[in-house]
């Protein structure tokens, strides 16, 4: 399933407008914090689709039947652009385990690129809920490669993908490879440039959060 969190206007619409706005983007701290807030809202929304179990707890005044999550999810992201969105997930899933992957786009002279993956640390995933934060779901290439690598750590019970902005092509590519996953998008755009940037999108999420980089 694909969930577009902008379909109904909410506070999230305000934060989406701010991360897209070139003037407001100049405030790096605000950009990161808005990404984080989008992660927080997505965490709350997707939590309604997680399995819960009834449990009896003792309050100072008596007993109460409550609902608690069936175990903790595993949160993950691809360094570096995904860090603020991941932080938002972690603020809400505050006891979760985490996995990290380092990857980057290696650009060629003709404008094409390939994804280079360098580092991965991950707990066992068998039977766990896996939630992956990818701020910009463009072609989906890095996300698909990351998920394929993560599958080497066991088959998750379910995969949730959290993204600030997705484009239709990327969603199709991901669902072709991982048809059972859920995608939670702050918004969905239609266009993708030849260099793999989403239009209108917001630009380069990693650079906006952390500053521009020099190609190595
Ligand atoms: N990554 C970004 O940061 N922006 C895009 O538009 C696509 C991928």
JSON list of C-alpha atoms and ligand atoms in Angstrom, two decimals:
[
{"chain": "A", "resi": 1, "resn": "UNK", "atom": "CA", "xyz": [0.00, 0.00, 0.00]},
{"chain": "A", "resi": 2, "resn": "UNK", "atom": "CA", "xyz": [1.07, 3.57, -0.65]},
{"chain": "A", "resi": 3, "resn": "UNK", "atom": "CA", "xyz": [-0.01, 6.23, 1.86]},
{"chain": "A", "resi": 4, "resn": "UNK", "atom": "CA", "xyz": [0.31, 9.89, 0.81]},
{"chain": "A", "resi": 5, "resn": "UNK", "atom": "CA", "xyz": [0.25, 11.81, 4.10]},
{"chain": "A", "resi": 6, "resn": "UNK", "atom": "CA", "xyz": [-0.51, 15.10, 2.27]},
{"chain": "A", "resi": 7, "resn": "UNK", "atom": "CA", "xyz": [-3.89, 13.95, 0.96]},
{"chain": "A", "resi": 8, "resn": "UNK", "atom": "CA", "xyz": [-5.58, 15.44, 4.03]},
{"chain": "A", "resi": 9, "resn": "UNK", "atom": "CA", "xyz": [-4.23, 18.84, 5.05]},
{"chain": "A", "resi": 10, "resn": "UNK", "atom": "CA", "xyz": [-2.59, 18.86, 8.47]},
{"chain": "A", "resi": 11, "resn": "UNK", "atom": "CA", "xyz": [0.42, 20.30, 10.28]},
{"chain": "A", "resi": 12, "resn": "UNK", "atom": "CA", "xyz": [2.47, 18.06, 8.03]},
{"chain": "A", "resi": 13, "resn": "UNK", "atom": "CA", "xyz": [1.40, 20.18, 5.02]},
{"chain": "A", "resi": 14, "resn": "UNK", "atom": "CA", "xyz": [3.05, 23.18, 6.68]},
{"chain": "A", "resi": 15, "resn": "UNK", "atom": "CA", "xyz": [6.31, 21.30, 7.25]},
{"chain": "A", "resi": 16, "resn": "UNK", "atom": "CA", "xyz": [6.22, 19.94, 3.68]},
{"chain": "A", "resi": 17, "resn": "UNK", "atom": "CA", "xyz": [5.85, 23.50, 2.37]},
{"chain": "A", "resi": 18, "resn": "UNK", "atom": "CA", "xyz": [8.85, 24.59, 4.44]},
{"chain": "A", "resi": 19, "resn": "UNK", "atom": "CA", "xyz": [11.21, 21.82, 3.33]},
{"chain": "A", "resi": 20, "resn": "UNK", "atom": "CA", "xyz": [10.38, 22.62, -0.33]},
{"chain": "A", "resi": 21, "resn": "UNK", "atom": "CA", "xyz": [10.69, 26.42, -0.02]},
{"chain": "A", "resi": 22, "resn": "UNK", "atom": "CA", "xyz": [14.11, 27.66, -1.25]},
{"chain": "A", "resi": 23, "resn": "UNK", "atom": "CA", "xyz": [14.07, 30.62, 1.12]},
{"chain": "A", "resi": 24, "resn": "UNK", "atom": "CA", "xyz": [13.20, 28.60, 4.23]},
{"chain": "A", "resi": 25, "resn": "UNK", "atom": "CA", "xyz": [15.65, 25.87, 3.19]},
{"chain": "A", "resi": 26, "resn": "UNK", "atom": "CA", "xyz": [18.48, 28.32, 3.96]},
{"chain": "A", "resi": 27, "resn": "UNK", "atom": "CA", "xyz": [17.81, 27.63, 7.64]},
{"chain": "A", "resi": 28, "resn": "UNK", "atom": "CA", "xyz": [19.54, 24.24, 7.89]},
{"chain": "A", "resi": 29, "resn": "UNK", "atom": "CA", "xyz": [18.40, 23.55, 11.43]},
{"chain": "A", "resi": 30, "resn": "UNK", "atom": "CA", "xyz": [14.76, 24.13, 10.45]},
{"chain": "A", "resi": 31, "resn": "UNK", "atom": "CA", "xyz": [15.16, 21.84, 7.42]},
{"chain": "A", "resi": 32, "resn": "UNK", "atom": "CA", "xyz": [16.52, 19.03, 9.61]},
{"chain": "A", "resi": 33, "resn": "UNK", "atom": "CA", "xyz": [13.87, 19.57, 12.28]},
{"chain": "A", "resi": 34, "resn": "UNK", "atom": "CA", "xyz": [11.06, 19.52, 9.71]},
{"chain": "A", "resi": 35, "resn": "UNK", "atom": "CA", "xyz": [12.42, 16.26, 8.28]},
{"chain": "A", "resi": 36, "resn": "UNK", "atom": "CA", "xyz": [12.47, 14.91, 11.82]},
{"chain": "A", "resi": 37, "resn": "UNK", "atom": "CA", "xyz": [8.86, 16.00, 12.39]},
{"chain": "A", "resi": 38, "resn": "UNK", "atom": "CA", "xyz": [7.79, 14.27, 9.16]},
{"chain": "A", "resi": 39, "resn": "UNK", "atom": "CA", "xyz": [9.47, 11.11, 10.50]},
{"chain": "A", "resi": 40, "resn": "UNK", "atom": "CA", "xyz": [7.59, 11.52, 13.79]},
{"chain": "A", "resi": 41, "resn": "UNK", "atom": "CA", "xyz": [4.19, 11.84, 12.07]},
{"chain": "A", "resi": 42, "resn": "UNK", "atom": "CA", "xyz": [4.95, 8.88, 9.81]},
{"chain": "A", "resi": 43, "resn": "UNK", "atom": "CA", "xyz": [5.97, 6.83, 12.87]},
{"chain": "A", "resi": 44, "resn": "UNK", "atom": "CA", "xyz": [2.65, 7.62, 14.53]},
{"chain": "A", "resi": 45, "resn": "UNK", "atom": "CA", "xyz": [0.59, 6.90, 11.40]},
{"chain": "A", "resi": 46, "resn": "UNK", "atom": "CA", "xyz": [2.28, 3.60, 10.64]},
{"chain": "A", "resi": 47, "resn": "UNK", "atom": "CA", "xyz": [2.14, 2.51, 14.28]},
{"chain": "A", "resi": 48, "resn": "UNK", "atom": "CA", "xyz": [-1.59, 2.07, 13.79]},
{"chain": "A", "resi": 49, "resn": "UNK", "atom": "CA", "xyz": [-0.75, -0.80, 11.43]},
{"chain": "A", "resi": 50, "resn": "UNK", "atom": "CA", "xyz": [1.56, -2.64, 13.84]},
{"chain": "A", "resi": 51, "resn": "UNK", "atom": "CA", "xyz": [0.52, -5.64, 15.92]},
{"chain": "A", "resi": 52, "resn": "UNK", "atom": "CA", "xyz": [-0.39, -4.88, 19.56]},
{"chain": "A", "resi": 53, "resn": "UNK", "atom": "CA", "xyz": [-1.18, -7.23, 22.46]},
{"chain": "A", "resi": 54, "resn": "UNK", "atom": "CA", "xyz": [-3.37, -6.66, 25.52]},
{"chain": "A", "resi": 55, "resn": "UNK", "atom": "CA", "xyz": [-1.59, -6.62, 28.87]},
{"chain": "A", "resi": 56, "resn": "UNK", "atom": "CA", "xyz": [-2.68, -6.04, 32.44]},
{"chain": "A", "resi": 57, "resn": "UNK", "atom": "CA", "xyz": [-0.70, -3.33, 34.26]},
{"chain": "A", "resi": 58, "resn": "UNK", "atom": "CA", "xyz": [-0.84, -2.26, 37.85]},
{"chain": "A", "resi": 59, "resn": "UNK", "atom": "CA", "xyz": [-1.56, 1.45, 38.35]},
{"chain": "A", "resi": 60, "resn": "UNK", "atom": "CA", "xyz": [-1.28, 3.15, 41.78]},
{"chain": "A", "resi": 61, "resn": "UNK", "atom": "CA", "xyz": [-5.10, 2.97, 41.90]},
{"chain": "A", "resi": 62, "resn": "UNK", "atom": "CA", "xyz": [-5.83, -0.48, 40.49]},
{"chain": "A", "resi": 63, "resn": "UNK", "atom": "CA", "xyz": [-5.38, -2.60, 37.36]},
{"chain": "A", "resi": 64, "resn": "UNK", "atom": "CA", "xyz": [-5.71, -1.48, 33.76]},
{"chain": "A", "resi": 65, "resn": "UNK", "atom": "CA", "xyz": [-5.88, -3.54, 30.57]},
{"chain": "A", "resi": 66, "resn": "UNK", "atom": "CA", "xyz": [-3.53, -1.77, 28.12]},
{"chain": "A", "resi": 67, "resn": "UNK", "atom": "CA", "xyz": [-2.21, -2.40, 24.61]},
{"chain": "A", "resi": 68, "resn": "UNK", "atom": "CA", "xyz": [1.51, -2.72, 23.99]},
{"chain": "A", "resi": 69, "resn": "UNK", "atom": "CA", "xyz": [3.51, -3.27, 20.82]},
{"chain": "A", "resi": 70, "resn": "UNK", "atom": "CA", "xyz": [4.41, -6.85, 19.96]},
{"chain": "A", "resi": 71, "resn": "UNK", "atom": "CA", "xyz": [8.16, -6.27, 20.18]},
{"chain": "A", "resi": 72, "resn": "UNK", "atom": "CA", "xyz": [10.27, -3.43, 18.87]},
{"chain": "A", "resi": 73, "resn": "UNK", "atom": "CA", "xyz": [10.76, -2.62, 15.20]},
{"chain": "A", "resi": 74, "resn": "UNK", "atom": "CA", "xyz": [14.15, -2.26, 13.56]},
{"chain": "A", "resi": 75, "resn": "UNK", "atom": "CA", "xyz": [14.72, 1.25, 12.21]},
{"chain": "A", "resi": 76, "resn": "UNK", "atom": "CA", "xyz": [17.18, 1.92, 9.46]},
{"chain": "A", "resi": 77, "resn": "UNK", "atom": "CA", "xyz": [18.38, 4.55, 7.06]},
{"chain": "A", "resi": 78, "resn": "UNK", "atom": "CA", "xyz": [20.94, 5.19, 4.39]},
{"chain": "A", "resi": 79, "resn": "UNK", "atom": "CA", "xyz": [23.68, 7.61, 5.45]},
{"chain": "A", "resi": 80, "resn": "UNK", "atom": "CA", "xyz": [23.82, 10.52, 5.25]},
{"chain": "A", "resi": 81, "resn": "UNK", "atom": "CA", "xyz": [20.66, 12.15, 3.85]},
{"chain": "A", "resi": 82, "resn": "UNK", "atom": "CA", "xyz": [18.31, 9.87, 5.80]},
{"chain": "A", "resi": 83, "resn": "UNK", "atom": "CA", "xyz": [19.59, 10.81, 9.27]},
{"chain": "A", "resi": 84, "resn": "UNK", "atom": "CA", "xyz": [17.05, 13.56, 10.21]},
{"chain": "A", "resi": 85, "resn": "UNK", "atom": "CA", "xyz": [14.06, 11.51, 8.99]},
{"chain": "A", "resi": 86, "resn": "UNK", "atom": "CA", "xyz": [15.44, 8.47, 10.85]},
{"chain": "A", "resi": 87, "resn": "UNK", "atom": "CA", "xyz": [15.82, 10.62, 13.98]},
{"chain": "A", "resi": 88, "resn": "UNK", "atom": "CA", "xyz": [12.09, 11.42, 13.80]},
{"chain": "A", "resi": 89, "resn": "UNK", "atom": "CA", "xyz": [11.27, 7.70, 13.67]},
{"chain": "A", "resi": 90, "resn": "UNK", "atom": "CA", "xyz": [13.57, 7.04, 16.60]},
{"chain": "A", "resi": 91, "resn": "UNK", "atom": "CA", "xyz": [12.01, 9.86, 18.66]},
{"chain": "A", "resi": 92, "resn": "UNK", "atom": "CA", "xyz": [8.74, 7.89, 18.62]},
{"chain": "A", "resi": 93, "resn": "UNK", "atom": "CA", "xyz": [9.98, 4.30, 18.42]},
{"chain": "A", "resi": 94, "resn": "UNK", "atom": "CA", "xyz": [12.31, 5.16, 21.27]},
{"chain": "A", "resi": 95, "resn": "UNK", "atom": "CA", "xyz": [13.23, 1.57, 22.23]},
{"chain": "A", "resi": 96, "resn": "UNK", "atom": "CA", "xyz": [13.76, 0.28, 18.69]},
{"chain": "A", "resi": 97, "resn": "UNK", "atom": "CA", "xyz": [16.87, -1.43, 17.37]},
{"chain": "A", "resi": 98, "resn": "UNK", "atom": "CA", "xyz": [18.67, 0.26, 14.49]},
{"chain": "A", "resi": 99, "resn": "UNK", "atom": "CA", "xyz": [20.58, -0.68, 11.36]},
{"chain": "A", "resi": 100, "resn": "UNK", "atom": "CA", "xyz": [22.70, 1.67, 9.25]},
{"chain": "A", "resi": 101, "resn": "UNK", "atom": "CA", "xyz": [23.88, 1.57, 5.69]},
{"chain": "A", "resi": 102, "resn": "UNK", "atom": "CA", "xyz": [26.32, 3.95, 4.02]},
{"chain": "A", "resi": 103, "resn": "UNK", "atom": "CA", "xyz": [25.79, 4.42, 0.31]},
{"chain": "A", "resi": 104, "resn": "UNK", "atom": "CA", "xyz": [26.29, 7.13, -2.27]},
{"chain": "A", "resi": 105, "resn": "UNK", "atom": "CA", "xyz": [25.62, 7.86, -5.91]},
{"chain": "A", "resi": 106, "resn": "UNK", "atom": "CA", "xyz": [28.81, 7.47, -7.94]},
{"chain": "A", "resi": 107, "resn": "UNK", "atom": "CA", "xyz": [28.25, 9.79, -10.90]},
{"chain": "A", "resi": 108, "resn": "UNK", "atom": "CA", "xyz": [29.71, 9.12, -14.36]},
{"chain": "A", "resi": 109, "resn": "UNK", "atom": "CA", "xyz": [30.68, 11.74, -16.95]},
{"chain": "A", "resi": 110, "resn": "UNK", "atom": "CA", "xyz": [27.60, 10.91, -19.09]},
{"chain": "A", "resi": 111, "resn": "UNK", "atom": "CA", "xyz": [25.28, 11.89, -16.19]},
{"chain": "A", "resi": 112, "resn": "UNK", "atom": "CA", "xyz": [24.41, 8.31, -15.24]},
{"chain": "A", "resi": 113, "resn": "UNK", "atom": "CA", "xyz": [25.21, 6.99, -11.79]},
{"chain": "A", "resi": 114, "resn": "UNK", "atom": "CA", "xyz": [25.51, 3.77, -9.84]},
{"chain": "A", "resi": 115, "resn": "UNK", "atom": "CA", "xyz": [24.99, 3.16, -6.13]},
{"chain": "A", "resi": 116, "resn": "UNK", "atom": "CA", "xyz": [28.08, 2.30, -4.10]},
{"chain": "A", "resi": 117, "resn": "UNK", "atom": "CA", "xyz": [27.41, 0.69, -0.74]},
{"chain": "A", "resi": 118, "resn": "UNK", "atom": "CA", "xyz": [30.22, 0.81, 1.82]},
{"chain": "A", "resi": 119, "resn": "UNK", "atom": "CA", "xyz": [29.15, -0.06, 5.31]},
{"chain": "A", "resi": 120, "resn": "UNK", "atom": "CA", "xyz": [26.31, -1.94, 6.95]},
{"chain": "A", "resi": 121, "resn": "UNK", "atom": "CA", "xyz": [25.50, -2.80, 10.54]},
{"chain": "A", "resi": 122, "resn": "UNK", "atom": "CA", "xyz": [22.25, -4.62, 11.24]},
{"chain": "A", "resi": 123, "resn": "UNK", "atom": "CA", "xyz": [20.62, -6.84, 13.89]},
{"chain": "A", "resi": 124, "resn": "UNK", "atom": "CA", "xyz": [18.87, -10.12, 12.93]},
{"chain": "A", "resi": 125, "resn": "UNK", "atom": "CA", "xyz": [15.73, -9.19, 10.97]},
{"chain": "A", "resi": 126, "resn": "UNK", "atom": "CA", "xyz": [13.89, -12.52, 10.87]},
{"chain": "A", "resi": 127, "resn": "UNK", "atom": "CA", "xyz": [10.24, -11.93, 11.83]},
{"chain": "A", "resi": 128, "resn": "UNK", "atom": "CA", "xyz": [10.83, -8.27, 12.84]},
{"chain": "A", "resi": 129, "resn": "UNK", "atom": "CA", "xyz": [9.10, -5.16, 11.55]},
{"chain": "A", "resi": 130, "resn": "UNK", "atom": "CA", "xyz": [11.61, -3.19, 9.47]},
{"chain": "A", "resi": 131, "resn": "UNK", "atom": "CA", "xyz": [11.11, 0.56, 9.00]},
{"chain": "A", "resi": 132, "resn": "UNK", "atom": "CA", "xyz": [13.46, 2.27, 6.55]},
{"chain": "A", "resi": 133, "resn": "UNK", "atom": "CA", "xyz": [13.76, 6.05, 6.22]},
{"chain": "A", "resi": 134, "resn": "UNK", "atom": "CA", "xyz": [14.66, 7.41, 2.78]},
{"chain": "A", "resi": 135, "resn": "UNK", "atom": "CA", "xyz": [13.92, 11.14, 2.52]},
{"chain": "A", "resi": 136, "resn": "UNK", "atom": "CA", "xyz": [13.75, 11.21, -1.29]},
{"chain": "A", "resi": 137, "resn": "UNK", "atom": "CA", "xyz": [12.38, 8.12, -3.04]},
{"chain": "A", "resi": 138, "resn": "UNK", "atom": "CA", "xyz": [13.56, 9.03, -6.55]},
{"chain": "A", "resi": 139, "resn": "UNK", "atom": "CA", "xyz": [14.53, 6.09, -8.79]},
{"chain": "A", "resi": 140, "resn": "UNK", "atom": "CA", "xyz": [14.38, 3.79, -5.77]},
{"chain": "A", "resi": 141, "resn": "UNK", "atom": "CA", "xyz": [17.76, 2.30, -6.79]},
{"chain": "A", "resi": 142, "resn": "UNK", "atom": "CA", "xyz": [19.56, 2.96, -3.49]},
{"chain": "A", "resi": 143, "resn": "UNK", "atom": "CA", "xyz": [16.53, 1.88, -1.46]},
{"chain": "A", "resi": 144, "resn": "UNK", "atom": "CA", "xyz": [16.13, -1.37, -3.40]},
{"chain": "A", "resi": 145, "resn": "UNK", "atom": "CA", "xyz": [19.86, -2.14, -3.08]},
{"chain": "A", "resi": 146, "resn": "UNK", "atom": "CA", "xyz": [19.74, -1.37, 0.66]},
{"chain": "A", "resi": 147, "resn": "UNK", "atom": "CA", "xyz": [16.71, -3.61, 1.18]},
{"chain": "A", "resi": 148, "resn": "UNK", "atom": "CA", "xyz": [18.28, -6.42, -0.86]},
{"chain": "A", "resi": 149, "resn": "UNK", "atom": "CA", "xyz": [21.39, -6.23, 1.34]},
{"chain": "A", "resi": 150, "resn": "UNK", "atom": "CA", "xyz": [19.28, -6.15, 4.51]},
{"chain": "A", "resi": 151, "resn": "UNK", "atom": "CA", "xyz": [17.43, -9.31, 3.42]},
{"chain": "A", "resi": 152, "resn": "UNK", "atom": "CA", "xyz": [20.70, -11.13, 4.08]},
{"chain": "A", "resi": 153, "resn": "UNK", "atom": "CA", "xyz": [20.01, -10.54, 7.81]},
{"chain": "A", "resi": 154, "resn": "UNK", "atom": "CA", "xyz": [16.68, -12.45, 7.76]},
{"chain": "A", "resi": 155, "resn": "UNK", "atom": "CA", "xyz": [13.18, -12.00, 6.35]},
{"chain": "A", "resi": 156, "resn": "UNK", "atom": "CA", "xyz": [11.29, -9.21, 8.14]},
{"chain": "A", "resi": 157, "resn": "UNK", "atom": "CA", "xyz": [7.64, -9.77, 9.11]},
{"chain": "A", "resi": 158, "resn": "UNK", "atom": "CA", "xyz": [6.85, -6.52, 7.30]},
{"chain": "A", "resi": 159, "resn": "UNK", "atom": "CA", "xyz": [8.68, -3.63, 5.62]},
{"chain": "A", "resi": 160, "resn": "UNK", "atom": "CA", "xyz": [7.55, 0.00, 6.00]},
{"chain": "A", "resi": 161, "resn": "UNK", "atom": "CA", "xyz": [9.26, 2.66, 3.88]},
{"chain": "A", "resi": 162, "resn": "UNK", "atom": "CA", "xyz": [9.09, 6.23, 5.17]},
{"chain": "A", "resi": 163, "resn": "UNK", "atom": "CA", "xyz": [9.91, 9.02, 2.73]},
{"chain": "A", "resi": 164, "resn": "UNK", "atom": "CA", "xyz": [9.41, 12.80, 2.74]},
{"chain": "A", "resi": 165, "resn": "UNK", "atom": "CA", "xyz": [8.93, 13.02, -1.04]},
{"chain": "A", "resi": 166, "resn": "UNK", "atom": "CA", "xyz": [8.48, 10.08, -3.37]},
{"chain": "A", "resi": 167, "resn": "UNK", "atom": "CA", "xyz": [8.03, 10.11, -7.13]},
{"chain": "A", "resi": 168, "resn": "UNK", "atom": "CA", "xyz": [5.68, 7.77, -8.93]},
{"chain": "A", "resi": 169, "resn": "UNK", "atom": "CA", "xyz": [8.45, 6.03, -10.87]},
{"chain": "A", "resi": 170, "resn": "UNK", "atom": "CA", "xyz": [10.42, 5.22, -7.72]},
{"chain": "A", "resi": 171, "resn": "UNK", "atom": "CA", "xyz": [7.31, 3.89, -6.00]},
{"chain": "A", "resi": 172, "resn": "UNK", "atom": "CA", "xyz": [6.62, 1.60, -8.96]},
{"chain": "A", "resi": 173, "resn": "UNK", "atom": "CA", "xyz": [10.23, 0.33, -9.00]},
{"chain": "A", "resi": 174, "resn": "UNK", "atom": "CA", "xyz": [10.20, -0.42, -5.27]},
{"chain": "A", "resi": 175, "resn": "UNK", "atom": "CA", "xyz": [6.80, -2.14, -5.35]},
{"chain": "A", "resi": 176, "resn": "UNK", "atom": "CA", "xyz": [7.88, -4.28, -8.32]},
{"chain": "A", "resi": 177, "resn": "UNK", "atom": "CA", "xyz": [10.77, -5.63, -6.23]},
{"chain": "A", "resi": 178, "resn": "UNK", "atom": "CA", "xyz": [9.08, -5.57, -2.77]},
{"chain": "A", "resi": 179, "resn": "UNK", "atom": "CA", "xyz": [5.33, -5.86, -3.51]},
{"chain": "A", "resi": 180, "resn": "UNK", "atom": "CA", "xyz": [4.27, -6.41, 0.11]},
{"chain": "A", "resi": 181, "resn": "UNK", "atom": "CA", "xyz": [5.87, -3.33, 1.61]},
{"chain": "A", "resi": 182, "resn": "UNK", "atom": "CA", "xyz": [3.99, -0.21, 2.74]},
{"chain": "A", "resi": 183, "resn": "UNK", "atom": "CA", "xyz": [5.20, 3.22, 1.61]},
{"chain": "A", "resi": 184, "resn": "UNK", "atom": "CA", "xyz": [4.48, 6.27, 3.80]},
{"chain": "A", "resi": 185, "resn": "UNK", "atom": "CA", "xyz": [5.16, 9.44, 1.82]},
{"chain": "A", "resi": 186, "resn": "UNK", "atom": "CA", "xyz": [4.99, 13.04, 3.00]},
{"chain": "A", "resi": 187, "resn": "UNK", "atom": "CA", "xyz": [3.99, 13.79, -0.58]},
{"chain": "A", "resi": 188, "resn": "UNK", "atom": "CA", "xyz": [4.24, 12.28, -4.05]},
{"chain": "A", "resi": 189, "resn": "UNK", "atom": "CA", "xyz": [5.60, 14.13, -7.13]},
{"chain": "A", "resi": 190, "resn": "UNK", "atom": "CA", "xyz": [5.36, 13.01, -10.75]},
{"chain": "A", "resi": 191, "resn": "UNK", "atom": "CA", "xyz": [8.61, 13.96, -12.42]},
{"chain": "A", "resi": 192, "resn": "UNK", "atom": "CA", "xyz": [12.16, 12.64, -12.26]},
{"chain": "A", "resi": 193, "resn": "UNK", "atom": "CA", "xyz": [15.10, 14.26, -14.10]},
{"chain": "A", "resi": 194, "resn": "UNK", "atom": "CA", "xyz": [17.65, 12.24, -16.11]},
{"chain": "A", "resi": 195, "resn": "UNK", "atom": "CA", "xyz": [20.03, 12.72, -13.15]},
{"chain": "A", "resi": 196, "resn": "UNK", "atom": "CA", "xyz": [17.53, 11.15, -10.77]},
{"chain": "A", "resi": 197, "resn": "UNK", "atom": "CA", "xyz": [16.25, 14.30, -9.04]},
{"chain": "A", "resi": 198, "resn": "UNK", "atom": "CA", "xyz": [12.58, 14.65, -8.15]},
{"chain": "A", "resi": 199, "resn": "UNK", "atom": "CA", "xyz": [10.68, 17.60, -9.70]},
{"chain": "A", "resi": 200, "resn": "UNK", "atom": "CA", "xyz": [9.48, 19.81, -8.08]},
{"chain": "A", "resi": 201, "resn": "UNK", "atom": "CA", "xyz": [10.93, 17.90, -5.09]},
{"chain": "A", "resi": 202, "resn": "UNK", "atom": "CA", "xyz": [13.16, 20.00, -2.87]},
{"chain": "A", "resi": 203, "resn": "UNK", "atom": "CA", "xyz": [16.70, 19.65, -4.25]},
{"chain": "A", "resi": 204, "resn": "UNK", "atom": "CA", "xyz": [19.39, 17.60, -2.52]},
{"chain": "A", "resi": 205, "resn": "UNK", "atom": "CA", "xyz": [18.15, 16.50, 0.89]},
{"chain": "A", "resi": 206, "resn": "UNK", "atom": "CA", "xyz": [21.63, 15.55, 2.14]},
{"chain": "A", "resi": 207, "resn": "UNK", "atom": "CA", "xyz": [23.18, 18.89, 1.14]},
{"chain": "A", "resi": 208, "resn": "UNK", "atom": "CA", "xyz": [20.29, 20.84, 2.67]},
{"chain": "A", "resi": 209, "resn": "UNK", "atom": "CA", "xyz": [20.63, 19.02, 5.97]},
{"chain": "A", "resi": 210, "resn": "UNK", "atom": "CA", "xyz": [24.43, 18.83, 6.18]},
{"chain": "A", "resi": 211, "resn": "UNK", "atom": "CA", "xyz": [26.03, 21.08, 3.56]},
{"chain": "A", "resi": 212, "resn": "UNK", "atom": "CA", "xyz": [27.31, 20.46, 0.05]},
{"chain": "A", "resi": 213, "resn": "UNK", "atom": "CA", "xyz": [29.90, 17.77, -0.56]},
{"chain": "A", "resi": 214, "resn": "UNK", "atom": "CA", "xyz": [32.91, 17.44, -2.78]},
{"chain": "A", "resi": 215, "resn": "UNK", "atom": "CA", "xyz": [32.89, 14.48, -5.16]},
{"chain": "A", "resi": 216, "resn": "UNK", "atom": "CA", "xyz": [35.68, 12.08, -4.15]},
{"chain": "B", "resi": 1, "resn": "LIG", "atom": "N1", "xyz": [17.94, 12.65, -3.57]},
{"chain": "B", "resi": 1, "resn": "LIG", "atom": "C1", "xyz": [17.73, 13.94, -3.24]},
{"chain": "B", "resi": 1, "resn": "LIG", "atom": "O1", "xyz": [18.30, 14.46, -2.29]},
{"chain": "B", "resi": 1, "resn": "LIG", "atom": "N2", "xyz": [16.89, 14.67, -3.99]},
{"chain": "B", "resi": 1, "resn": "LIG", "atom": "C2", "xyz": [16.23, 14.16, -5.07]},
{"chain": "B", "resi": 1, "resn": "LIG", "atom": "O2", "xyz": [15.47, 14.87, -5.73]},
{"chain": "B", "resi": 1, "resn": "LIG", "atom": "C3", "xyz": [16.47, 12.80, -5.38]},
{"chain": "B", "resi": 1, "resn": "LIG", "atom": "C4", "xyz": [17.32, 12.06, -4.62]}
]
